[in-house]
Coordinates of C-alpha atoms and ligand atoms in Angstrom, one line a residue:
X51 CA -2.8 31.4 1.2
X52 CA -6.7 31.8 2.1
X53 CA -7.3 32.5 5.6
X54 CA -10.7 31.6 5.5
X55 CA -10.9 29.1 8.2
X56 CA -12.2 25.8 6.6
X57 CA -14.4 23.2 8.2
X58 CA -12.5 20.5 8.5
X59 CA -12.4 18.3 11.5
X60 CA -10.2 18.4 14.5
X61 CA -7.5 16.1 15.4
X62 CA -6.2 15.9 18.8
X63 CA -2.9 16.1 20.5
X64 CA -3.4 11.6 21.0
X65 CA -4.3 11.0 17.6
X66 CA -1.8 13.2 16.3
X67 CA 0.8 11.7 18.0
X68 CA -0.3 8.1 17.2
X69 CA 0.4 9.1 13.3
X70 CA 3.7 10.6 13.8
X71 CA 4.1 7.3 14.8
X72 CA 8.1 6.4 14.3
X73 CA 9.1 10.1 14.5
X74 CA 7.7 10.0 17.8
X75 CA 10.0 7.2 19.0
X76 CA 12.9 9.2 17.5
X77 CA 11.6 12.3 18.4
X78 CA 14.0 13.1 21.1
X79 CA 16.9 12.8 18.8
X80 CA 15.5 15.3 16.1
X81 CA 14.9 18.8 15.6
X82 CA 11.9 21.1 14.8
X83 CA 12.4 20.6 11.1
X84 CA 12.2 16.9 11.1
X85 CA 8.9 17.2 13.0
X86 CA 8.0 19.7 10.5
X87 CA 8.8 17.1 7.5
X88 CA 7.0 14.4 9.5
X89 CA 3.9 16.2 9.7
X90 CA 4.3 17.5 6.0
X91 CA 4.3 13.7 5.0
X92 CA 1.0 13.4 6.9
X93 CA -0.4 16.3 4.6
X94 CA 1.2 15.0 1.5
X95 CA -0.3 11.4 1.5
X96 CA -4.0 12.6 2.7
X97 CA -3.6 11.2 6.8
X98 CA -3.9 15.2 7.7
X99 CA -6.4 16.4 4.8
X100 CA -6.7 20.1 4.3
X101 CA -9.2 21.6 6.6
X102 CA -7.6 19.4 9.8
X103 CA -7.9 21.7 13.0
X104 CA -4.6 20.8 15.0
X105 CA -4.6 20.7 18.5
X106 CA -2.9 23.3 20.7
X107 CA 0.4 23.7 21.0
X108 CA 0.4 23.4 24.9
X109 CA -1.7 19.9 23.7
X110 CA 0.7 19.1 21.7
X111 CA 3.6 19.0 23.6
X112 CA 1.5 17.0 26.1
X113 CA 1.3 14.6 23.8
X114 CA 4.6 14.5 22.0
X115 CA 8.1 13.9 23.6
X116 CA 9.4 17.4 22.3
X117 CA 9.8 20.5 23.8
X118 CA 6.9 23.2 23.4
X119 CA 9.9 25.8 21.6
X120 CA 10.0 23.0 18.8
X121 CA 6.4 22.7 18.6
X122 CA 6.4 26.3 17.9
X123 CA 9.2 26.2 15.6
X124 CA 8.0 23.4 13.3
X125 CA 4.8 24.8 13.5
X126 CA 6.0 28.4 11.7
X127 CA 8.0 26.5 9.6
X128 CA 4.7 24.9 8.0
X129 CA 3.4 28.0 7.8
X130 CA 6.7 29.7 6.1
X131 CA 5.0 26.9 3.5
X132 CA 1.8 27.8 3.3
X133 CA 0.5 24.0 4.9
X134 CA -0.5 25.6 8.4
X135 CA -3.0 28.4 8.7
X136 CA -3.6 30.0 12.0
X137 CA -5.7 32.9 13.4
X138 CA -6.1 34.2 16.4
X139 CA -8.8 32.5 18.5
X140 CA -9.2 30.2 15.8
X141 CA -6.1 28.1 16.5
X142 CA -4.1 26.5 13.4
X143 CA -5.4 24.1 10.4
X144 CA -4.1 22.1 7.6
X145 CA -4.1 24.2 5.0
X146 CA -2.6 23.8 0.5
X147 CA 0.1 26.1 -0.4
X148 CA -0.2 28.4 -3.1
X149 CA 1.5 31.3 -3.7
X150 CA 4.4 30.1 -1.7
X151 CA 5.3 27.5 -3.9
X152 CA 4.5 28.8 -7.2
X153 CA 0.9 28.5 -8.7
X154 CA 0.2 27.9 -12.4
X155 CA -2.6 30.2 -13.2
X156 CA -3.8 28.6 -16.9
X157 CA -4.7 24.6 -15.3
X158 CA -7.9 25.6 -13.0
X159 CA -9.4 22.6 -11.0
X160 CA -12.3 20.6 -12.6
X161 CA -14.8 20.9 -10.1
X162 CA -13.9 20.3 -7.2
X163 CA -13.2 16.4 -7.1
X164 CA -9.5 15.7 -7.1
X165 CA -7.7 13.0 -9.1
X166 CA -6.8 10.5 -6.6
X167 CA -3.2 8.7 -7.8
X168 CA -2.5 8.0 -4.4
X169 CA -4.6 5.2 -4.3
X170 CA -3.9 1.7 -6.6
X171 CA -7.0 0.1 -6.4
X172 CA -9.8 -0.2 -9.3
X173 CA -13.6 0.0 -9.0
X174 CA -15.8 -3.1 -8.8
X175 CA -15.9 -6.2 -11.4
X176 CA -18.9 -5.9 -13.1
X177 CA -19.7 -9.1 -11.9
X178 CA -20.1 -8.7 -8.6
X179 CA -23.7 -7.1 -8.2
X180 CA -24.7 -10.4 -10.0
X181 CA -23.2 -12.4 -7.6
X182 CA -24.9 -10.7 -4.8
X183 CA -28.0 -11.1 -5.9
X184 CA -27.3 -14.9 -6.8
X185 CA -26.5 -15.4 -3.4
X186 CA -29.1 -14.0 -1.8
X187 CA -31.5 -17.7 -2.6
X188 CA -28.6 -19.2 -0.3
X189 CA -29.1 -16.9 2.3
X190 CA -32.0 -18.7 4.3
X191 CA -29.7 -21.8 4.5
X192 CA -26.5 -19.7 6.1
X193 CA -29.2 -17.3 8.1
X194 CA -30.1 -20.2 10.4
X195 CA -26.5 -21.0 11.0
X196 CA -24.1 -19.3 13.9
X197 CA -22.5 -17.3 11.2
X198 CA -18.7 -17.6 12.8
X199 CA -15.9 -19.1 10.8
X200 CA -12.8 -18.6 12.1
X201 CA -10.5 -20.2 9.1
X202 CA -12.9 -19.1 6.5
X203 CA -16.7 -20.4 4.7
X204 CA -15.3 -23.8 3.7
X205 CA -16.8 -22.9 0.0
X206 CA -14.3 -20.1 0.0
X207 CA -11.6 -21.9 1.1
X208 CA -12.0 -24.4 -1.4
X209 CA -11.9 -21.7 -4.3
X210 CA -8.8 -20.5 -3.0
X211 CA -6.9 -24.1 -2.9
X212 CA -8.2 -24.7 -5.9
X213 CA -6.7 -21.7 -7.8
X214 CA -3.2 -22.4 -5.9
X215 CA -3.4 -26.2 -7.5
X216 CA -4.8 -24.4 -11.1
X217 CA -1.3 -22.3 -10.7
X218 CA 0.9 -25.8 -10.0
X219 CA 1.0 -25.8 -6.2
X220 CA -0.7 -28.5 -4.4
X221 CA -2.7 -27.2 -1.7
X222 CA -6.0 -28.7 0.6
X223 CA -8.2 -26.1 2.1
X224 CA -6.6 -27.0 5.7
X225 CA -4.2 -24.6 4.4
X226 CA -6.1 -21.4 4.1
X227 CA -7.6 -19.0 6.3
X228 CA -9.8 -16.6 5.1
X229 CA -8.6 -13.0 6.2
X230 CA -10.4 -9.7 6.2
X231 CA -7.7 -8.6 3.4
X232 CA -4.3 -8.8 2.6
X233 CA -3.5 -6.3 5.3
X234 CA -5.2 -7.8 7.8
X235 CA -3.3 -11.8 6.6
X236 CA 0.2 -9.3 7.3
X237 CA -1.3 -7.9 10.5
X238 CA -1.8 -11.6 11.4
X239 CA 1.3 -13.3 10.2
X240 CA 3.4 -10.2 12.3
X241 CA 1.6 -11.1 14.8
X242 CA 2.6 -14.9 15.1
X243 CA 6.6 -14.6 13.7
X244 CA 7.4 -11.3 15.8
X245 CA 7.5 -9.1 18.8
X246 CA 8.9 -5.8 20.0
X247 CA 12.0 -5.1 18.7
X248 CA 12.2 -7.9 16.2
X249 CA 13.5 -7.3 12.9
X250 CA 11.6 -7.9 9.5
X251 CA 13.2 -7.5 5.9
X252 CA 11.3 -5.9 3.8
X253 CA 12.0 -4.8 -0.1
X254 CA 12.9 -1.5 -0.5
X255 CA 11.0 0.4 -1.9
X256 CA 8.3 -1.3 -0.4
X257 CA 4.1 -1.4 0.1
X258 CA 3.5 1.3 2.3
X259 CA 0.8 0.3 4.4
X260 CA 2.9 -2.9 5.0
X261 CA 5.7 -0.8 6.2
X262 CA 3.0 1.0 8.1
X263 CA 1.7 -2.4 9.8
X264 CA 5.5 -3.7 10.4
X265 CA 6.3 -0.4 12.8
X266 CA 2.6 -1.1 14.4
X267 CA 3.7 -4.5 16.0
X268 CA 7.3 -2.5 17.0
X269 CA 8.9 -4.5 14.6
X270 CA 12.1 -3.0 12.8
X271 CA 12.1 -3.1 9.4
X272 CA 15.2 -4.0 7.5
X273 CA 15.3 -2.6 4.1
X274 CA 17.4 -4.4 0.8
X275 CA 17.0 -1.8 -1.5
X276 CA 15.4 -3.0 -5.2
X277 CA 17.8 -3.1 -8.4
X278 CA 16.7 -1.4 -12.0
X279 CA 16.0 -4.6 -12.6
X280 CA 14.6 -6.4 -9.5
X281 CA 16.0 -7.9 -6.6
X282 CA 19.3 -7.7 -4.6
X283 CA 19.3 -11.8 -4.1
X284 CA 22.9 -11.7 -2.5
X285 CA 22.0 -8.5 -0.7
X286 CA 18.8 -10.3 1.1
X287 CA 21.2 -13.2 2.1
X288 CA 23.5 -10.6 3.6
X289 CA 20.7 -8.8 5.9
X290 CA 19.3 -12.3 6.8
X291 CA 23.0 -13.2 7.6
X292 CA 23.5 -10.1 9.4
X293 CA 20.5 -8.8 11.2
X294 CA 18.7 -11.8 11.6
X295 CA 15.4 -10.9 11.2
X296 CA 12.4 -12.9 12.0
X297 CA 10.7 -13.0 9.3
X298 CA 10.8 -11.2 5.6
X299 CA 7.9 -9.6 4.0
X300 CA 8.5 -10.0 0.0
X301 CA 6.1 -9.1 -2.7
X302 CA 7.5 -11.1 -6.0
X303 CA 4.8 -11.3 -8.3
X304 CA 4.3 -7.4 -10.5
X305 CA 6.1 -5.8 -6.9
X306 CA 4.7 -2.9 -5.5
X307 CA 5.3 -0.2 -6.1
X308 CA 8.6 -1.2 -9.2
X309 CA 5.9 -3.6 -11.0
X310 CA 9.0 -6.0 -10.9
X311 CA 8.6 -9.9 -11.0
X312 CA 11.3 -12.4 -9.8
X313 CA 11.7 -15.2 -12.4
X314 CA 11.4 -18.8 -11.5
X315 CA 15.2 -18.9 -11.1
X316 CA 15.0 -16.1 -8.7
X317 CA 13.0 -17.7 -6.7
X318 CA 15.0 -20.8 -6.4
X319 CA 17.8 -18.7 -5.2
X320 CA 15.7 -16.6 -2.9
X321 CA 14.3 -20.4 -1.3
X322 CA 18.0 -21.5 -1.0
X323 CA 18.6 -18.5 0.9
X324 CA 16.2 -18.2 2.8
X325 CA 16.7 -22.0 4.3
X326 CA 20.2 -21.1 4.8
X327 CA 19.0 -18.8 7.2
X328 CA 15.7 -20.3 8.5
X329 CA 13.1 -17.3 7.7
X330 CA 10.0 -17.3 7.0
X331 CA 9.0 -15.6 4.2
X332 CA 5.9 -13.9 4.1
X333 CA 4.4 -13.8 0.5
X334 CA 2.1 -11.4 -0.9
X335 CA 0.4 -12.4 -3.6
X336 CA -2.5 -9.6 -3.6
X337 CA -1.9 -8.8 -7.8
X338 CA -1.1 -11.6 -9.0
X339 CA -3.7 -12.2 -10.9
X340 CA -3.4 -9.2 -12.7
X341 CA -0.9 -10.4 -15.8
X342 CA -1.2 -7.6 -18.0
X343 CA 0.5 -9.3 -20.6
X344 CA 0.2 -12.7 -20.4
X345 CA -2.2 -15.3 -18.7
X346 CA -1.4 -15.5 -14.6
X347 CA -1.2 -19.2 -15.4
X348 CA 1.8 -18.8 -17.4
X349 CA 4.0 -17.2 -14.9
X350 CA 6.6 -18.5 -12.7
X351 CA 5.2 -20.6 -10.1
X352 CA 4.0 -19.7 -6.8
X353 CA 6.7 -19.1 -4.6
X354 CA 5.7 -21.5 -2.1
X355 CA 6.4 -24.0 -5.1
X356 CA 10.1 -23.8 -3.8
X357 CA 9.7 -23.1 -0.2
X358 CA 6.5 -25.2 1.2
X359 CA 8.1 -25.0 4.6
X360 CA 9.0 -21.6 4.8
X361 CA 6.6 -19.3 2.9
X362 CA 3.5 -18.2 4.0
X363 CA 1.0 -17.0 0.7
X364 CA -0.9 -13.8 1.4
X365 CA -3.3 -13.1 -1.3
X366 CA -6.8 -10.9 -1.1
X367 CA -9.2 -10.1 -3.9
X368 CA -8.8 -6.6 -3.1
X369 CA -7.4 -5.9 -6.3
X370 CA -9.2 -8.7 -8.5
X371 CA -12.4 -8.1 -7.8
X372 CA -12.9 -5.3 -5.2
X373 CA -11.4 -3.6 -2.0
X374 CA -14.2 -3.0 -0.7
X375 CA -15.6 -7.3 0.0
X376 CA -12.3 -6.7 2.8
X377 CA -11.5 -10.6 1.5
X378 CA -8.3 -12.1 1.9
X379 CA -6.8 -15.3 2.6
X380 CA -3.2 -16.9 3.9
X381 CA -2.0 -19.9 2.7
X382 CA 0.2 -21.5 5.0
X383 CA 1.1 -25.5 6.4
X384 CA -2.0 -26.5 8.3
X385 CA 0.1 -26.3 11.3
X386 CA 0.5 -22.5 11.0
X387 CA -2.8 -22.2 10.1
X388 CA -3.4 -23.6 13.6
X389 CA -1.5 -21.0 15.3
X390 CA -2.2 -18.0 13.2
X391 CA -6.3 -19.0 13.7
X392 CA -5.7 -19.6 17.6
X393 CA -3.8 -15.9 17.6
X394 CA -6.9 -14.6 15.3
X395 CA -9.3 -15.3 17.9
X396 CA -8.3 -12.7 20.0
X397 CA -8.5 -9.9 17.5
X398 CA -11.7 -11.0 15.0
X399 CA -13.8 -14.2 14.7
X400 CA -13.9 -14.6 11.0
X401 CA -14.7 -12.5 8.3
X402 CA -18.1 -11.5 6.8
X403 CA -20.2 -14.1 5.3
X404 CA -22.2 -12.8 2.7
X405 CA -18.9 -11.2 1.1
X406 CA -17.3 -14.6 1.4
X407 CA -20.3 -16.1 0.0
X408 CA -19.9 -13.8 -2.6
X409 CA -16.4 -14.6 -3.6
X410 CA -17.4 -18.0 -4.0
X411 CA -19.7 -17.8 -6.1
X412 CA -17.6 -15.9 -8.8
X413 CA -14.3 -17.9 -8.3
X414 CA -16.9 -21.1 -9.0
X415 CA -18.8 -20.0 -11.7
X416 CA -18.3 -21.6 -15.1
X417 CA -17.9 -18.4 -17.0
X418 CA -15.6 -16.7 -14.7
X419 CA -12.8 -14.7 -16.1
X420 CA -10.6 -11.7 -15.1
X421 CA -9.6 -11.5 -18.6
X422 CA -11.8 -8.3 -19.4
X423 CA -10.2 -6.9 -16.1
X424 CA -6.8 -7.5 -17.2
X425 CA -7.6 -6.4 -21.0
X426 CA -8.7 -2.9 -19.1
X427 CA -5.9 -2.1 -17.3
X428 CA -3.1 -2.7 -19.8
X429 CA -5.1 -0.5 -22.2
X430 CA -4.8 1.9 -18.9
X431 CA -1.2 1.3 -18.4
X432 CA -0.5 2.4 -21.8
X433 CA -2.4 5.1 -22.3
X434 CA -1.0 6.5 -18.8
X435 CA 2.6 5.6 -20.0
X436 CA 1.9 7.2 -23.5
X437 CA 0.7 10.5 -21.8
X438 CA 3.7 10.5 -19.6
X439 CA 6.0 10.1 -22.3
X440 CA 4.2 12.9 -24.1
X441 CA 3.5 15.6 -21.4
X442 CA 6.9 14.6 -18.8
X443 CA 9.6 13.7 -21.0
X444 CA 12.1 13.9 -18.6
X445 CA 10.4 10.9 -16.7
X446 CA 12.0 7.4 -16.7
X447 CA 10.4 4.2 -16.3
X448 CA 9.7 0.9 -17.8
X449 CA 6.2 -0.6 -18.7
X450 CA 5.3 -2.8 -15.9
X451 CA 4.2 -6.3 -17.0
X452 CA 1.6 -6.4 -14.1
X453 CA -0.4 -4.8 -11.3
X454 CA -1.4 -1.7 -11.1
X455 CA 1.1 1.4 -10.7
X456 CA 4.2 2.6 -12.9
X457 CA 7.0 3.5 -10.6
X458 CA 8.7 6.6 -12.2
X459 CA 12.3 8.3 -12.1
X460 CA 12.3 11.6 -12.1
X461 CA 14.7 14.3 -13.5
X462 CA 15.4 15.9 -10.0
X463 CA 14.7 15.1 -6.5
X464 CA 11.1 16.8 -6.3
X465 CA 9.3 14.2 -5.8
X466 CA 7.6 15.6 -2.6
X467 CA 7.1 18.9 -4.1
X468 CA 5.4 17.7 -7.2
X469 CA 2.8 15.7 -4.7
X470 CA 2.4 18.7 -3.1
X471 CA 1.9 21.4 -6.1
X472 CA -0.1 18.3 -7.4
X473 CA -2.8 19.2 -5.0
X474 CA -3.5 22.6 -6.7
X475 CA -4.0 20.6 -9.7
X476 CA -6.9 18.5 -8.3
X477 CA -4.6 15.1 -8.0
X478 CA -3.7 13.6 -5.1
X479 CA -0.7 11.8 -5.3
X480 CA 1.8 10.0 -2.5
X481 CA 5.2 11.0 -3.1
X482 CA 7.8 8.8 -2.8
X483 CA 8.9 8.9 0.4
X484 CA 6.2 6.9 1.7
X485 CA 7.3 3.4 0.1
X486 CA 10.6 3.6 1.6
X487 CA 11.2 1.9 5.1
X488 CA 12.6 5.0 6.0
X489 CA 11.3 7.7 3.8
X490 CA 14.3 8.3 0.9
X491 CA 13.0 7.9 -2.4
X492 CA 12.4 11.8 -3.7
X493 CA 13.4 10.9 -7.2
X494 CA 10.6 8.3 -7.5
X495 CA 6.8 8.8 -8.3
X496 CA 4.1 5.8 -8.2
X497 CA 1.7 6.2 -10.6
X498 CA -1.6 3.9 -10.8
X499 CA -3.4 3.4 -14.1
X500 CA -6.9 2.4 -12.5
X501 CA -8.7 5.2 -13.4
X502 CA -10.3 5.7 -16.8
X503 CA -8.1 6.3 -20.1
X504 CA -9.7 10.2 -20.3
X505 CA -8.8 10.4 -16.7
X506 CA -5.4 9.1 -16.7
X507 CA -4.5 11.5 -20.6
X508 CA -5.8 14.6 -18.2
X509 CA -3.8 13.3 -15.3
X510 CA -1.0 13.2 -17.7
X511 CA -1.3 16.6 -18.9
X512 CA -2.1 18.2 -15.1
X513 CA 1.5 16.4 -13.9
X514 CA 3.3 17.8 -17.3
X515 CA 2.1 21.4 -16.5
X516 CA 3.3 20.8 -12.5
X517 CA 6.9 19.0 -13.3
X518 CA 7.3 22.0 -15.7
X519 CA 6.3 24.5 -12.9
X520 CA 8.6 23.0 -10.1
X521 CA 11.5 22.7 -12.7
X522 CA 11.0 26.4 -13.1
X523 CA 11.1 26.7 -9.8
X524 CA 14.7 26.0 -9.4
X525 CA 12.9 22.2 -8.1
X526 CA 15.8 22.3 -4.9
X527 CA 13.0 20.2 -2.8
X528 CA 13.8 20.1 1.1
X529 CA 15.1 16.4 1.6
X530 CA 12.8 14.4 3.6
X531 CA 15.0 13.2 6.3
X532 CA 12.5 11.9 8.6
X533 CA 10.9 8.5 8.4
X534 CA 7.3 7.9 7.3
X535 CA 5.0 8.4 10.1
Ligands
PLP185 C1 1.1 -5.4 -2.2 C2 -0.2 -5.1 -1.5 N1 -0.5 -5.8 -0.3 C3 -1.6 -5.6 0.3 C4 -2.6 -4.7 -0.1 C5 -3.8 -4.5 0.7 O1 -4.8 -5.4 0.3 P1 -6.2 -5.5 1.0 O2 -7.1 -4.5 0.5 O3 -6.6 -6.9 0.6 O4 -6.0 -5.4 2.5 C6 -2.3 -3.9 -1.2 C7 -3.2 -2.9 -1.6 O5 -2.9 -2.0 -2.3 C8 -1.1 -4.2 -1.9 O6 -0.8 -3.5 -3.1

């Protein structure tokens, strides 16, 4: 481990405490080793990046509910593992193991830019400088205009209905708002079905930042763990039987992170159910569009198809076309779209206009096709799934027909430990523990296939070399017993 004090920033005692999140509401009940796991987690999924000064322990224990002794203890447990450095003076840091949990001397990092498969989201469609740039001679127009549209540009809008009717479901642009994101059409759906202390089912495995958003609102999520094969149907009636939650966050179409769909029937089923109970069923639609193998207009039909009263659509063009326009939308009965836009109000008035404006004007022009998108990232998949069969035999998993990530079984419960060793190979990777409600999940990897194919076969390689290493390593990985933070 170097001791050469790194220049990362500082993080304070508030902050810190803010992403321990639902440790810290449990915190009384655990010991130093959970809080040692909890912050671990922070390391492993890049919240606490190497370099991170932490605060004092004295601030620390101002800030969390623990005792300053456990502070301390979890603290020199961390460094037992080489993820805390501290000096004398110069306080303590976030620092990558090495020696401490094995090193593999003949894989040296290329460069110094690091392989991120924690993140599933692909780089811009070409398209989309071109559309800027066509939009700027509509500019003068919207520039002399007060620029705030709560539900959405009405151009936008009428794109989005318009694909909804292309896939089969019937929908005016009354029914959509225009969100900053599919995280943000979550954060404001939670806001309008639940308050403290309600309960939410939720997939499990299950997207992490929605698990993430859920606990933000002090919502309780209720998890129906996933089959091999897709969903629990008579296990969701049976948590909406028995804990009654408010509403039920689902993501049915190419599932993140298991890739799963639920077929047309499945959906029938799922509607019955969830009428039986009354729940609304929040929908996320966000990859839908990417079909891998087949055309999006093809597949099982929107679930709101079989539930108009009860499912609210959130969809984004995060993952189409680009994370970074921040464009999502919700599609809901005009009624809810009321309500959610009268809750909006107090939290954001709209979302940007140019990017909406841009949106537009690819969803409407005559030539536009995420066919070339799609083509890409099933060549990606495969070549990903091709190197993983090659370089980590001992892998599991089944080609998914859609989105963006391969959800792999491992040989051993390491999956923590591989995310960590990962980092000395230059890839970043979020174990598994972070797409479970309640961390779990140490025998899963998610693996995205946005990057390019050279990328992906020398991603495939770098993970061969460090599932060999921490097999060798007698791979006995500390369970993670403490929830995601
Ligand atoms: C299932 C799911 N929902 C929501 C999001 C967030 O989307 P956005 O960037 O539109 O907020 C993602 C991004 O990875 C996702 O995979």
């Amino acid at each position: 481990m170097s001791m050469d004090i790194p220049p990362g920033g500082r993080i304070s005692g508030f902050r810190l405490a803010r992403l321990l999140g639902e440790w810290r509401r449990r915190g009384a009940r655990q010991g130093s080793s959970d809080l040692a796991a909890a912050i671990r987690l922070l390391v492993l999924d890049g919240r606490l990046p190497a370099g991170t000064r932490l605060p004092a322990e004295r601030e620390m224990a101002d800030a969390l509910p623990v005792s300053r002794t456990m502070i301390t203890a979890a603290l020199d447990q961390l460094r037992t593992e080489g993820l805390v450095s501290s000096r004398r003076g110069a306080g303590s840091w976030i620092s990558l193991p090495s020696g401490s949990l094995g090193t593999i001397p003949d894989t040296p990092l290329v460069g110094t830019s690091m392989l991120d498969l924690a993140r599933a989201a692909p780089p811009a469609l070409p398209g989309l400088l071109d559309a800027y740039d066509a939009v700027r001679s509509r500019l003068p127009a919207e520039l002399a205009e007060h620029g705030y549209y709560e539900h959405g540009l009405p151009a936008l809008r009428a794109e989005v209905a318009r694909r909804f009717e292309q896939r089969g479901l019937p929908t005016s642009p009354d029914q959509i708002v225009i969100t900053s994101g599919a995280q943000h059409a979550l954060a404001l759906t939670l806001r309008l079905f639940t308050g403290p202390g309600d309960r939410v089912l939720v997939e499990q495995p299950s997207y992490p930042n929605a698990l993430d958003a859920i606990k933000a609102v002090s919502a309780i999520p209720v998890p129906v763990g996933m089959t091999s094969t897709g969903w629990d149907l008579p296990g969701v009636a049976a948590a909406l039987r028995q804990a009654a939650p408010r509403m039920a966050y689902l993501v049915v179409d190419f599932h993140n992170p298991t890739g799963h769909r639920l077929s047309a029937q499945g959906r029938e089923e799922l509607a019955d159910i969830a009428r039986r109970a009354r729940t609304p069923l929040v929908v996320d639609e966000t990859v839908v569009e990417l079909d891998l193998d087949g055309d999006p207009l093809d597949g099982p039909p929107p679930m709101a198809s079989f539930a108009e009263d009860l499912v609210v659509t959130t969809g984004s063009a995060s993952k189409s076309h680009w994370g970074g326009l921040r464009i999502g939308w919700i599609r809901a009965s005009t009624e809810v779209v009321h309500r959610l836009v009268s809750s909006r109000t107090a939290l954001d008035l709209g979302s940007a206009v140019i990017d909406q404006m841009v949106l537009a004007e690819l969803m409407s022009s005559p030539s536009y096709t995420l066919q070339p998108r799609r083509d890409l990232l099933a060549v990606q998949r495969d070549v990903l799934l091709a190197g993983l069969r090659e370089h980590c035999p001992g892998w599991r998993f089944s080609r998914p027909a859609g989105g963006l990530s391969v959800w792999c079984e491992l040989d051993a419960p390491v999956s923590t430990r591989i995310a960590v060793m990962a980092q000395n190979h230059g890839i970043r990777l979020a174990p598994g523990s972070r797409f479970g409600a309640h961390g779990g999940f140490e025998r899963s990897l998610r693996l995205p296939y946005v990057l390019p194919v050279e990328v992906l076969r020398e991603a495939a390689r770098r993970l061969g070399v460090v599932a060999a290493s921490v097999a060798g390593a007698g791979a006995a990985a500390e369970p993670m017993s403490v929830p995601v933070a």
